[in-house]
PDB file of C-alpha atoms in Angstrom:
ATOM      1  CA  UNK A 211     -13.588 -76.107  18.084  1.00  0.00           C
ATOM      2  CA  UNK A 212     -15.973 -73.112  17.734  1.00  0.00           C
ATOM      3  CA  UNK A 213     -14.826 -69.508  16.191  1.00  0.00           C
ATOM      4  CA  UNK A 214     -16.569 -67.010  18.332  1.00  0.00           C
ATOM      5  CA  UNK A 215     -17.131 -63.462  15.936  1.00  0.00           C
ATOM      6  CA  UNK A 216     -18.428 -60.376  16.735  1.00  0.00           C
ATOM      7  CA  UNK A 217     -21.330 -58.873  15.068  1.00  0.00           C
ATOM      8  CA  UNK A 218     -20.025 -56.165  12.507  1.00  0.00           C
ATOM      9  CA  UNK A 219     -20.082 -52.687  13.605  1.00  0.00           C
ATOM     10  CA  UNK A 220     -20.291 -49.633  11.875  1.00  0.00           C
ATOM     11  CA  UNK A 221     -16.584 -47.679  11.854  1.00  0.00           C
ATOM     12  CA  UNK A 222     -16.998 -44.544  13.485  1.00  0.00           C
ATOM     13  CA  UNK A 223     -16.216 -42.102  11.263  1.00  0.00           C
ATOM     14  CA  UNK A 224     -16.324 -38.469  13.333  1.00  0.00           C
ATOM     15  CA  UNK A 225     -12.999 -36.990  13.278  1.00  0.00           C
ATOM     16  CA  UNK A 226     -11.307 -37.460  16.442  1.00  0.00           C
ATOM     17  CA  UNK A 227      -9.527 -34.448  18.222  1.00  0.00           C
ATOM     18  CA  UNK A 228      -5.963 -34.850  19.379  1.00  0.00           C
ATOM     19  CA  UNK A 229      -4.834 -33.763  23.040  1.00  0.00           C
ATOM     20  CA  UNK A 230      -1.967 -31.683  23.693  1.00  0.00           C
ATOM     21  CA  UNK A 231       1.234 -33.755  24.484  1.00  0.00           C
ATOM     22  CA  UNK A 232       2.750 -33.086  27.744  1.00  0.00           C
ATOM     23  CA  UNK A 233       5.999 -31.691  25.809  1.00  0.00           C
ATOM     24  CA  UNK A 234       3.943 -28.907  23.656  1.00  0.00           C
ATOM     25  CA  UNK A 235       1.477 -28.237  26.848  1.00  0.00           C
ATOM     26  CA  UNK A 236       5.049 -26.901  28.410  1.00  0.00           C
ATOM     27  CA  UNK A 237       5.888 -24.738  25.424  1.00  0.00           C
ATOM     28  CA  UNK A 238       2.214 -23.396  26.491  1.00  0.00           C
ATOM     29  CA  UNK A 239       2.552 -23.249  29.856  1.00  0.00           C
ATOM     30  CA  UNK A 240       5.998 -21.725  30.193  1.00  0.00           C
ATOM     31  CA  UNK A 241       5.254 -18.805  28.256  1.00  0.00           C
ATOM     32  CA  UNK A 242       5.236 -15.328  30.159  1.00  0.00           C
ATOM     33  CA  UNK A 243       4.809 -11.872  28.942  1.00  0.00           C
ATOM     34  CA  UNK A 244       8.649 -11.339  28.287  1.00  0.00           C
ATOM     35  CA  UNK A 245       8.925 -15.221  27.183  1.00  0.00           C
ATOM     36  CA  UNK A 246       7.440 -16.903  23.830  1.00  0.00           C
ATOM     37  CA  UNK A 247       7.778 -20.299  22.949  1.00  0.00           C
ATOM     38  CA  UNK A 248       7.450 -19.723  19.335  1.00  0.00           C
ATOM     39  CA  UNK A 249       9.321 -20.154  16.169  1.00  0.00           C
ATOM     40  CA  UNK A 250       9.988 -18.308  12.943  1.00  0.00           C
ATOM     41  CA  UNK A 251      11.217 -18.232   9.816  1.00  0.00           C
ATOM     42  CA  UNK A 252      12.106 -15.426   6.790  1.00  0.00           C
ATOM     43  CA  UNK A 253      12.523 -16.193   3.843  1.00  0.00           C
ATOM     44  CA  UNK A 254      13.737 -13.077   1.162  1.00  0.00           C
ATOM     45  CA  UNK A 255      12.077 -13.342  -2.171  1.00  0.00           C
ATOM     46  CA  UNK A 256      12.623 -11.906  -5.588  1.00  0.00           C
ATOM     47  CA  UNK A 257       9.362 -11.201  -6.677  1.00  0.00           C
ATOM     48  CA  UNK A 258       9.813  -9.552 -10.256  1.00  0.00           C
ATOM     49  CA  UNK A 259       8.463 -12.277 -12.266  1.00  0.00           C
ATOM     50  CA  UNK A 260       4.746 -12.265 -10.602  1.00  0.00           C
ATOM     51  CA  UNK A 261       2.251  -9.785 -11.611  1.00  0.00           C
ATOM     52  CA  UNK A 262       3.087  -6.033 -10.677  1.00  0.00           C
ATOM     53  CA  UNK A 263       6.213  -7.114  -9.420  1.00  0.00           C
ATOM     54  CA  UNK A 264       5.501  -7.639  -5.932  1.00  0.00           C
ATOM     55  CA  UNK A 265       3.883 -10.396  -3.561  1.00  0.00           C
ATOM     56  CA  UNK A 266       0.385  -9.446  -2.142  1.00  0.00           C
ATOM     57  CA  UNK A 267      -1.343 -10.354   0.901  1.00  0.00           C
ATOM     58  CA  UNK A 268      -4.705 -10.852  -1.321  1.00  0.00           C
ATOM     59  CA  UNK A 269      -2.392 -13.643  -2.911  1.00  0.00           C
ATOM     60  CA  UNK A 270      -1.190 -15.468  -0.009  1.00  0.00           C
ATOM     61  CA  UNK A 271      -4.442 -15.631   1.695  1.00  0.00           C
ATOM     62  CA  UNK A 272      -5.952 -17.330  -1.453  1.00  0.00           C
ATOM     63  CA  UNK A 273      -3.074 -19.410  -1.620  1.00  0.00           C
ATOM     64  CA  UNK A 274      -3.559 -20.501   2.043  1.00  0.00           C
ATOM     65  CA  UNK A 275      -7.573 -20.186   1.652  1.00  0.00           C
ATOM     66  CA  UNK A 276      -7.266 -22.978  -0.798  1.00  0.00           C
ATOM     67  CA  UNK A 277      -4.793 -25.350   0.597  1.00  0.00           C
ATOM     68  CA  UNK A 278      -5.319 -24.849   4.638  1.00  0.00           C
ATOM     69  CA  UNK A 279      -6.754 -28.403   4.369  1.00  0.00           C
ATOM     70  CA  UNK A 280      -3.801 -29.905   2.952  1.00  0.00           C
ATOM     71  CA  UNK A 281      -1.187 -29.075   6.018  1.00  0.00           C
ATOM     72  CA  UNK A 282      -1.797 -31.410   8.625  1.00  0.00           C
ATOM     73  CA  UNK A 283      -2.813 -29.205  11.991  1.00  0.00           C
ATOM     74  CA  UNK A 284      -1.267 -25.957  12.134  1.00  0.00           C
ATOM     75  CA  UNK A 285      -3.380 -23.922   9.933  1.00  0.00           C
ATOM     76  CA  UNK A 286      -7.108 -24.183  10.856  1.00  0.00           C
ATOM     77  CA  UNK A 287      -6.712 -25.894  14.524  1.00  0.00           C
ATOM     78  CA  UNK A 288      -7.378 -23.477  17.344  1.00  0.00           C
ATOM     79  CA  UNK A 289      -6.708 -24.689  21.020  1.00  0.00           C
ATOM     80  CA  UNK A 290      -9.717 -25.913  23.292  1.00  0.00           C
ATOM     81  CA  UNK A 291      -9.269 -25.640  27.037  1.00  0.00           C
ATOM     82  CA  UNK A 292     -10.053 -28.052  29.439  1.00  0.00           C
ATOM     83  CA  UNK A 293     -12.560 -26.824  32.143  1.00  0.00           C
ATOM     84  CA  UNK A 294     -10.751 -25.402  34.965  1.00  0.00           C
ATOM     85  CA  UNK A 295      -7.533 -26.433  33.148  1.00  0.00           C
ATOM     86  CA  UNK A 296      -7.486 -30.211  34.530  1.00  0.00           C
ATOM     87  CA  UNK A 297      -5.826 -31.384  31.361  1.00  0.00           C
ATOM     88  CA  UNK A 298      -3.868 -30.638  28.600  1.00  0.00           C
ATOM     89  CA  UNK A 299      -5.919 -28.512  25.993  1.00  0.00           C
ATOM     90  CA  UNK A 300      -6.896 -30.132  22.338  1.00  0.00           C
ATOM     91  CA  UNK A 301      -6.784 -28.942  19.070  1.00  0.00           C
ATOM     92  CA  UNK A 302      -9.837 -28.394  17.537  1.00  0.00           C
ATOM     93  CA  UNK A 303     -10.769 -26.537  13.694  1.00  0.00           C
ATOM     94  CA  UNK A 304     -11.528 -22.955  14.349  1.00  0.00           C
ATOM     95  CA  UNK A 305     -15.096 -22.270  13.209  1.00  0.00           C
ATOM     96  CA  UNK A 306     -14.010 -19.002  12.253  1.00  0.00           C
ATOM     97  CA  UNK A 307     -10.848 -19.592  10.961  1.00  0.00           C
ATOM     98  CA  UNK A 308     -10.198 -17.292   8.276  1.00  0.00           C
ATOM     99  CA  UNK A 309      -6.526 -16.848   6.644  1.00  0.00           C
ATOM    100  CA  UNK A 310      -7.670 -13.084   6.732  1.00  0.00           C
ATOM    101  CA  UNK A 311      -6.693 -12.781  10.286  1.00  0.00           C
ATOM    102  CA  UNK A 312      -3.459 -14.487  10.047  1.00  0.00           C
ATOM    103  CA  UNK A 313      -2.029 -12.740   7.090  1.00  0.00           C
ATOM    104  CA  UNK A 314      -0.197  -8.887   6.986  1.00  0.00           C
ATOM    105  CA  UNK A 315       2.044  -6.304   5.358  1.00  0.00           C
ATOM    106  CA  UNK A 316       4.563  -4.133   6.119  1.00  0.00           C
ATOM    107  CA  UNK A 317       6.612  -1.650   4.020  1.00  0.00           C
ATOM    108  CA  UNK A 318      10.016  -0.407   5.096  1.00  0.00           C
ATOM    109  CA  UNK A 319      10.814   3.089   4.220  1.00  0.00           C
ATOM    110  CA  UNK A 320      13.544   3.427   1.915  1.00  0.00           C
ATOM    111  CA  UNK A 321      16.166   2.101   1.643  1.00  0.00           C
ATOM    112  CA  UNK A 322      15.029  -1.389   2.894  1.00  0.00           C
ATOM    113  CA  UNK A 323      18.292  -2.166   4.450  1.00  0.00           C
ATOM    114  CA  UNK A 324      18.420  -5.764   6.031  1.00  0.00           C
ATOM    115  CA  UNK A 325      19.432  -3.755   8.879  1.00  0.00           C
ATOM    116  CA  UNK A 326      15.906  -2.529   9.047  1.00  0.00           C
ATOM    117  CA  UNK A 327      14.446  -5.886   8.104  1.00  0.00           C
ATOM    118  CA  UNK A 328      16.246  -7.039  11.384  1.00  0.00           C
ATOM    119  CA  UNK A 329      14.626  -4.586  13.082  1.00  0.00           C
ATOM    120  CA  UNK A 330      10.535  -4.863  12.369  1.00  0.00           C
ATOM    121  CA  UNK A 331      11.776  -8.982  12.124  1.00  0.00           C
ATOM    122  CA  UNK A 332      12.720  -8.501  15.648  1.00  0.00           C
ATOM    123  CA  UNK A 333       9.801  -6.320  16.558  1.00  0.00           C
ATOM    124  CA  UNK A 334       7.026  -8.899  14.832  1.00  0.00           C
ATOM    125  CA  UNK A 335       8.764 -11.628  16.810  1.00  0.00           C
ATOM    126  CA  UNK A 336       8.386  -9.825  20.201  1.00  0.00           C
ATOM    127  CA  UNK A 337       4.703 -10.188  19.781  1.00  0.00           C
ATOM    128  CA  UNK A 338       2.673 -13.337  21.257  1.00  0.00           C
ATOM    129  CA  UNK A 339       0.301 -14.863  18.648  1.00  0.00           C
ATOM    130  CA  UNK A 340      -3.497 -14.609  19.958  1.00  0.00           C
ATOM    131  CA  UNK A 341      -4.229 -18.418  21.540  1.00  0.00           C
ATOM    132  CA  UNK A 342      -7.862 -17.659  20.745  1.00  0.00           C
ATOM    133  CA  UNK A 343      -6.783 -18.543  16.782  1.00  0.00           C
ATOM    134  CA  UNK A 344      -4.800 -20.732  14.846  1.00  0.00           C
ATOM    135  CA  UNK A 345      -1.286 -20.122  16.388  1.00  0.00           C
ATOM    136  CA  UNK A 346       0.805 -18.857  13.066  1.00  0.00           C
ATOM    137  CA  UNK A 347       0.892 -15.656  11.330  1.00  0.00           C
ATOM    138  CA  UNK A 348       2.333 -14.753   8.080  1.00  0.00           C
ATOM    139  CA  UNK A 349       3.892 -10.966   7.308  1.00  0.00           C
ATOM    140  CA  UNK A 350       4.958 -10.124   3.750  1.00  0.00           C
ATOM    141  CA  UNK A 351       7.647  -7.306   4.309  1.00  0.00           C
ATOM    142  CA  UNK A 352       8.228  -5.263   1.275  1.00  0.00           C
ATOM    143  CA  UNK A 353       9.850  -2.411   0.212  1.00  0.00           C
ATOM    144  CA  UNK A 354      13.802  -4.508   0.487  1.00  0.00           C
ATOM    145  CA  UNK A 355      16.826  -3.065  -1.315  1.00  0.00           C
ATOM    146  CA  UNK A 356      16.648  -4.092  -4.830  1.00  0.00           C
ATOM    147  CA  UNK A 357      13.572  -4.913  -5.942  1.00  0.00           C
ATOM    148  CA  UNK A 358      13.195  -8.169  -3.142  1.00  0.00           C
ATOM    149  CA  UNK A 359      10.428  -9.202  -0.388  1.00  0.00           C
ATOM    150  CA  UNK A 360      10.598 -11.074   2.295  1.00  0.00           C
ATOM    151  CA  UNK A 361       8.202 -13.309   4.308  1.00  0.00           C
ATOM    152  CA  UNK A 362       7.965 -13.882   7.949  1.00  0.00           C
ATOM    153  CA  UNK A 363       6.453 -16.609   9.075  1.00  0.00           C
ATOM    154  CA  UNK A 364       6.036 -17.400  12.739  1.00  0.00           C
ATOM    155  CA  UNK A 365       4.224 -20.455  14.437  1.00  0.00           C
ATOM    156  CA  UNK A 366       3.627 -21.525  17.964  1.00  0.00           C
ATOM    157  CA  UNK A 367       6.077 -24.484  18.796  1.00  0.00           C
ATOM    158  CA  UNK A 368       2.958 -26.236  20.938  1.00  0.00           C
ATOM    159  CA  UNK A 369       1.431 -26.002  16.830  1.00  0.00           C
ATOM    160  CA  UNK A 370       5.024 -26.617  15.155  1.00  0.00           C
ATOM    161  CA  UNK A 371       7.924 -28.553  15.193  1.00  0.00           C
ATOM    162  CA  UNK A 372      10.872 -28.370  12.479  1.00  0.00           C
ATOM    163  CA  UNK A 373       9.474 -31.499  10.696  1.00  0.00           C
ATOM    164  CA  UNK A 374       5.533 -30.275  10.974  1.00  0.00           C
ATOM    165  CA  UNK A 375       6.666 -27.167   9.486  1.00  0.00           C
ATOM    166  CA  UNK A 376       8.493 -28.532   6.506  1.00  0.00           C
ATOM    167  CA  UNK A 377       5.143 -30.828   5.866  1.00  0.00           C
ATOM    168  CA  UNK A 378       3.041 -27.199   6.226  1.00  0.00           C
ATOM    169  CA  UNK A 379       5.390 -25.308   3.458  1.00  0.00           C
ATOM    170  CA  UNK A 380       5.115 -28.811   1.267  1.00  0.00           C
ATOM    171  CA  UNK A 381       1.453 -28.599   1.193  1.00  0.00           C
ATOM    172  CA  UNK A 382       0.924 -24.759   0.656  1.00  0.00           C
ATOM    173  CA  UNK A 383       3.977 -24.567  -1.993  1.00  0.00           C
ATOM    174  CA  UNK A 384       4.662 -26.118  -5.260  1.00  0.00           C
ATOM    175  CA  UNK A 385       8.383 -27.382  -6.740  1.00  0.00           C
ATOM    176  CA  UNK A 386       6.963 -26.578 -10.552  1.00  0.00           C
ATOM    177  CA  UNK A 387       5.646 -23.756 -12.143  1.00  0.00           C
ATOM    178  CA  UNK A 388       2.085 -25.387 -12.814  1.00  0.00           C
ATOM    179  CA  UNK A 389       0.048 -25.745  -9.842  1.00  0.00           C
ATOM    180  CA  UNK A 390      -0.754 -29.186  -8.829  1.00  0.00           C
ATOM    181  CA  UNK A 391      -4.566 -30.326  -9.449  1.00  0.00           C
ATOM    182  CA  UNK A 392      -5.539 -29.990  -5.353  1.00  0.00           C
ATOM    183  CA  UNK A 393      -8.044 -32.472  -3.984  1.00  0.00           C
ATOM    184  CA  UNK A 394     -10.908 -31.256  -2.424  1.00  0.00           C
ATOM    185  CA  UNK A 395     -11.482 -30.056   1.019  1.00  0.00           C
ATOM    186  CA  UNK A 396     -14.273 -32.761   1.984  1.00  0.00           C
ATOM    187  CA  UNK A 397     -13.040 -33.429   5.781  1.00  0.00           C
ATOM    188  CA  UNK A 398     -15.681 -32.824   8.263  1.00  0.00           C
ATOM    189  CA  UNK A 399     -14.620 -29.954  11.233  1.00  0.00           C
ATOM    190  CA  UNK A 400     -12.774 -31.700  14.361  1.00  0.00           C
ATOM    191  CA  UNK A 401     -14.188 -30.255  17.615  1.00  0.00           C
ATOM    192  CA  UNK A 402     -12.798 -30.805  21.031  1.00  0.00           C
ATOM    193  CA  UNK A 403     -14.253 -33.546  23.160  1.00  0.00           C
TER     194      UNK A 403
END
């Protein structure tokens, strides 16, 4: 009996894209101008025990600057089109991607009501995100009744499912005080095929 083996290879190593599935190519493609297929979330904070009181945007860009490489795809990943759209797109890392872009503020005018936090929630949430980016942005909304802040967060659902975005807030946020030690970001870019 004779073993037949194959000469040893080399494992590819390039980081391989991954194509849109059918289901989040619909969220995509049955989007109008009225109609947006994305999700959100608010979260109201009480931010009197960080430094001057209040939540910055300088903060939660460094925050995401440092651990955008610890959420699976959502945070750097841009889409990548398909010439003359014969396929579904891919995701591939923005070159450009800077949490910069994805980050804002807004202050209500007194008296922060959650009234009028319904209303600029409501009016940030009318707005598509920009499909030439990572599809997520993040708005800190301060100036709340009583001292608290709140943070909008809203995500493409092609980008973002319920259990995707739990993963996301698990890698950008920690249960403990102390920060966790963070490995490094050592993965090379993924570009579309």
């Amino acid at each position: 009996m004779t073993q037949h083996t194959t000469p040893h290879t080399p494992q590819d190593t390039t980081p391989q894209t991954t194509q849109l599935t059918t289901l989040d190519a619909t969220f995509l493609n049955a989007e109008t101008r009225s109609t947006h297929a994305h999700i959100a979330g608010l979260g109201i904070l009480d931010p009197s025990a960080l430094p001057d009181g209040r939540i910055t945007t300088a903060a939660a860009v460094e925050l995401i600057r440092e651990r955008a490489h610890l959420a699976a795809r959502p945070l750097r990943r841009r889409l990548a089109g398909v010439p003359f759209g014969l396929d579904h797109p891919y995701w591939e890392d923005d070159p450009a991607f800077d949490p910069v872009q994805h980050v804002s503020e807004v202050t209500l005018p007194a008296p922060g009501t959650d009234e009028q936090l319904a209303e600029v929630v409501a009016a940030l949430h009318a707005r598509p995100l920009d499909r030439s980016r990572p599809l997520w942005e993040l708005v800190l909304v301060q100036g709340l009744e009583g001292g608290r802040a709140a943070v909008y967060v809203k995500a493409h659902h092609a980008a973002v499912d319920g259990v995707l975005a739990a993963e996301t807030l698990a890698a950008l946020l920690d249960i403990a005080p102390e920060p966790r030690e963070l490995p490094a970001d050592d993965a090379a870019p993924l570009r579309a095929p």
